[in-house]
Amino acid sequence: MNRKLKAGLGIAGFVLLIVAAVVAYNALRDRAPGDGAALTPEQSAADRQKAPDFMMTDSDGNTVKLSDLLANGKPVVLNFWASWCDPCKSEMPEFETVYKDLGNDVQFVMLNMTDGQRETTETAAAYVAKEGYTFPVFFDTERQAGAYAYGIRAIPTTFFIDQGGYIVSSWQSTLTEQTLRDRIDALWKT
């Protein structure tokens, strides 16, 4: 009897584990905007999350706020990257291609995760110059955006922000050109 009871408890525990896994999977699959999921045009403004504002430095050393860039009425593609990050470097040509095509209609913010040790403004700027990228590069020298405002846990991570300053979607991992274009197209539909 004792063996049967243990076996029954083991099976019940296994079933509970499976149920918990299914619930967790469904919760992650239906993530909120800003966690990878894209809003649909039918979703209301109440479902939307305002993009957190923060200060950054441009390539000329000027302090810029994200809200300043949003004030021009263009949607924003906000990409967090570092020059030591191989996945970040692998998606940079995709960003360059799309920037050259859509840079007049969309504000690109290629935000370098500048920690002053592993990544400096000098190492990041040297990498961008060596590769010949022309998209606008900004530096998170005070670590306001990545760690605090957006809670970045891994790079590359990209946020897609509409003209009203709301996060429409995000992507944590390397983007292909087509995915980048699809996410930008979705910005015009909100």
Coordinates of C-alpha atoms in Angstrom, one line a residue:
M1 CA 0.0 0.0 0.0
N2 CA 2.8 2.4 0.8
R3 CA 4.3 1.9 -2.7
K4 CA 1.0 2.5 -4.3
L5 CA 0.5 5.7 -2.3
K6 CA 4.0 6.9 -3.3
A7 CA 3.4 6.0 -7.0
G8 CA 0.0 7.8 -6.9
L9 CA 1.6 10.9 -5.3
G10 CA 4.4 10.9 -7.9
I11 CA 1.9 10.7 -10.8
A12 CA -0.2 13.5 -9.3
G13 CA 2.9 15.6 -8.9
F14 CA 3.9 15.0 -12.5
V15 CA 0.4 15.9 -13.7
L16 CA 0.6 19.2 -11.7
L17 CA 4.0 19.9 -13.2
I18 CA 2.6 19.5 -16.7
V19 CA -0.4 21.7 -15.9
A20 CA 1.9 24.4 -14.5
A21 CA 4.1 24.2 -17.6
V22 CA 1.1 24.6 -19.9
V23 CA -0.2 27.6 -17.9
A24 CA 3.3 29.2 -18.0
Y25 CA 3.6 28.6 -21.7
N26 CA 0.3 30.2 -22.5
A27 CA 1.2 33.2 -20.2
L28 CA 4.5 33.7 -22.1
R29 CA 2.9 33.2 -25.5
D30 CA 0.3 35.9 -24.8
R31 CA 2.9 38.4 -23.4
A32 CA 2.0 42.1 -23.0
P33 CA 3.4 44.7 -25.5
G34 CA 6.9 45.6 -24.6
D35 CA 7.7 42.0 -23.9
G36 CA 7.9 40.9 -27.6
A37 CA 4.2 40.7 -28.5
A38 CA 2.8 43.1 -31.1
L39 CA -0.3 45.1 -30.5
T40 CA -3.1 44.7 -33.1
P41 CA -4.9 47.7 -34.4
E42 CA -8.0 46.6 -32.6
Q43 CA -6.4 47.0 -29.2
S44 CA -7.4 50.1 -27.3
A45 CA -5.1 52.8 -25.9
A46 CA -5.6 51.3 -22.5
D47 CA -3.6 48.2 -23.7
R48 CA -0.7 50.4 -24.7
Q49 CA 2.4 51.2 -22.6
K50 CA 4.0 54.7 -22.9
A51 CA 7.7 54.4 -23.7
P52 CA 9.8 55.4 -20.7
D53 CA 11.8 58.6 -21.3
F54 CA 15.5 58.8 -20.5
M55 CA 18.6 60.8 -21.2
M56 CA 21.4 59.7 -23.6
T57 CA 24.3 61.2 -25.4
D58 CA 24.6 61.6 -29.2
S59 CA 27.8 61.1 -31.2
D60 CA 28.7 64.8 -30.7
G61 CA 28.5 64.5 -26.9
N62 CA 25.1 66.3 -26.6
T63 CA 22.6 65.2 -24.1
V64 CA 19.3 64.1 -25.8
K65 CA 16.0 62.8 -24.3
L66 CA 14.0 60.2 -26.0
S67 CA 11.0 62.5 -25.8
D68 CA 12.9 65.1 -27.8
L69 CA 13.2 62.6 -30.6
L70 CA 9.5 61.6 -30.4
A71 CA 8.6 65.2 -30.6
N72 CA 9.4 65.2 -34.4
G73 CA 6.3 63.0 -35.0
K74 CA 8.1 60.0 -36.3
P75 CA 7.9 56.5 -34.9
V76 CA 11.1 55.3 -33.2
V77 CA 13.1 52.1 -33.5
L78 CA 15.1 51.8 -30.3
N79 CA 17.9 49.2 -30.4
F80 CA 20.1 48.3 -27.4
W81 CA 23.5 47.0 -28.5
A82 CA 27.2 46.8 -27.7
S83 CA 30.3 46.3 -29.9
W84 CA 31.4 43.2 -28.0
C85 CA 28.1 41.5 -28.6
D86 CA 28.3 39.2 -31.6
P87 CA 24.5 38.9 -32.1
C88 CA 24.3 42.7 -32.0
K89 CA 27.0 43.0 -34.7
S90 CA 25.3 40.4 -36.9
E91 CA 22.1 42.5 -37.1
M92 CA 23.8 45.8 -37.7
P93 CA 23.9 45.4 -41.5
E94 CA 20.2 44.8 -41.4
F95 CA 19.6 48.0 -39.5
E96 CA 21.9 49.9 -41.9
T97 CA 19.9 48.6 -44.9
V98 CA 16.5 49.5 -43.4
Y99 CA 17.8 52.9 -42.1
K100 CA 19.0 53.9 -45.6
D101 CA 15.6 53.0 -46.9
L102 CA 13.3 54.4 -44.2
G103 CA 15.5 56.8 -42.2
N104 CA 13.6 59.8 -43.3
D105 CA 10.3 58.4 -42.0
V106 CA 11.5 56.6 -38.9
Q107 CA 13.8 57.8 -36.1
F108 CA 16.4 55.1 -35.5
V109 CA 18.0 55.2 -32.0
M110 CA 20.9 52.8 -32.0
L111 CA 21.6 53.0 -28.2
N112 CA 25.0 51.7 -27.2
M113 CA 25.1 50.1 -23.7
T114 CA 28.1 52.1 -22.6
D115 CA 29.3 51.0 -19.2
G116 CA 32.7 52.7 -19.3
Q117 CA 34.6 49.5 -18.8
R118 CA 33.7 46.7 -21.2
E119 CA 32.1 49.2 -23.5
T120 CA 33.2 52.9 -23.9
T121 CA 32.0 55.6 -26.3
E122 CA 35.4 55.3 -28.0
T123 CA 35.2 51.5 -28.7
A124 CA 31.6 51.8 -29.9
A125 CA 32.3 54.8 -32.1
A126 CA 35.4 53.1 -33.5
Y127 CA 33.4 50.0 -34.4
V128 CA 30.6 52.0 -36.1
A129 CA 33.2 54.0 -38.1
K130 CA 35.2 50.9 -39.1
E131 CA 32.0 49.2 -40.4
G132 CA 30.9 52.4 -42.2
Y133 CA 27.4 52.5 -40.6
T134 CA 25.5 55.7 -41.1
F135 CA 22.5 55.3 -38.7
P136 CA 22.4 57.5 -35.7
V137 CA 24.3 56.2 -32.7
F138 CA 23.6 57.2 -29.1
F139 CA 25.2 56.2 -25.8
D140 CA 23.6 55.2 -22.6
T141 CA 26.6 56.4 -20.5
E142 CA 24.6 56.9 -17.3
R143 CA 22.8 53.5 -17.8
Q144 CA 19.4 55.2 -17.5
A145 CA 17.7 53.5 -20.4
G146 CA 18.8 49.9 -20.5
A147 CA 19.1 48.8 -16.9
Y148 CA 16.6 51.2 -15.4
A149 CA 13.9 52.5 -17.8
Y150 CA 13.6 49.4 -20.0
G151 CA 14.9 46.6 -17.8
I152 CA 17.1 45.1 -20.5
R153 CA 18.4 41.7 -19.5
A154 CA 20.0 40.7 -22.8
I155 CA 21.2 42.4 -26.0
P156 CA 20.3 42.9 -28.7
T157 CA 16.9 44.1 -27.7
T158 CA 14.8 46.4 -29.9
F159 CA 11.7 48.4 -29.1
F160 CA 9.2 49.8 -31.7
I161 CA 7.6 53.0 -30.5
D162 CA 4.8 54.7 -32.5
Q163 CA 4.4 58.4 -33.2
G164 CA 2.4 58.9 -30.0
G165 CA 5.2 57.5 -27.9
Y166 CA 3.7 54.1 -27.1
I167 CA 5.5 50.8 -27.3
V168 CA 3.9 48.8 -30.0
S169 CA 6.3 45.8 -29.8
S170 CA 9.7 44.6 -28.8
W171 CA 12.2 42.0 -30.0
Q172 CA 14.8 40.4 -27.8
S173 CA 17.3 38.7 -30.1
T174 CA 18.8 39.2 -33.5
L175 CA 16.5 40.8 -36.0
T176 CA 16.3 39.9 -39.7
E177 CA 15.7 42.6 -42.2
Q178 CA 12.2 41.3 -42.9
T179 CA 11.3 41.2 -39.2
L180 CA 12.6 44.7 -38.8
R181 CA 10.5 45.9 -41.7
D182 CA 7.4 44.1 -40.5
R183 CA 7.7 45.6 -37.1
I184 CA 8.2 49.1 -38.5
D185 CA 5.2 48.6 -40.8
A186 CA 3.1 47.7 -37.7
L187 CA 4.0 51.1 -36.3
W188 CA 1.9 52.9 -38.9
K189 CA -1.1 50.7 -38.1
T190 CA -1.6 51.8 -34.5

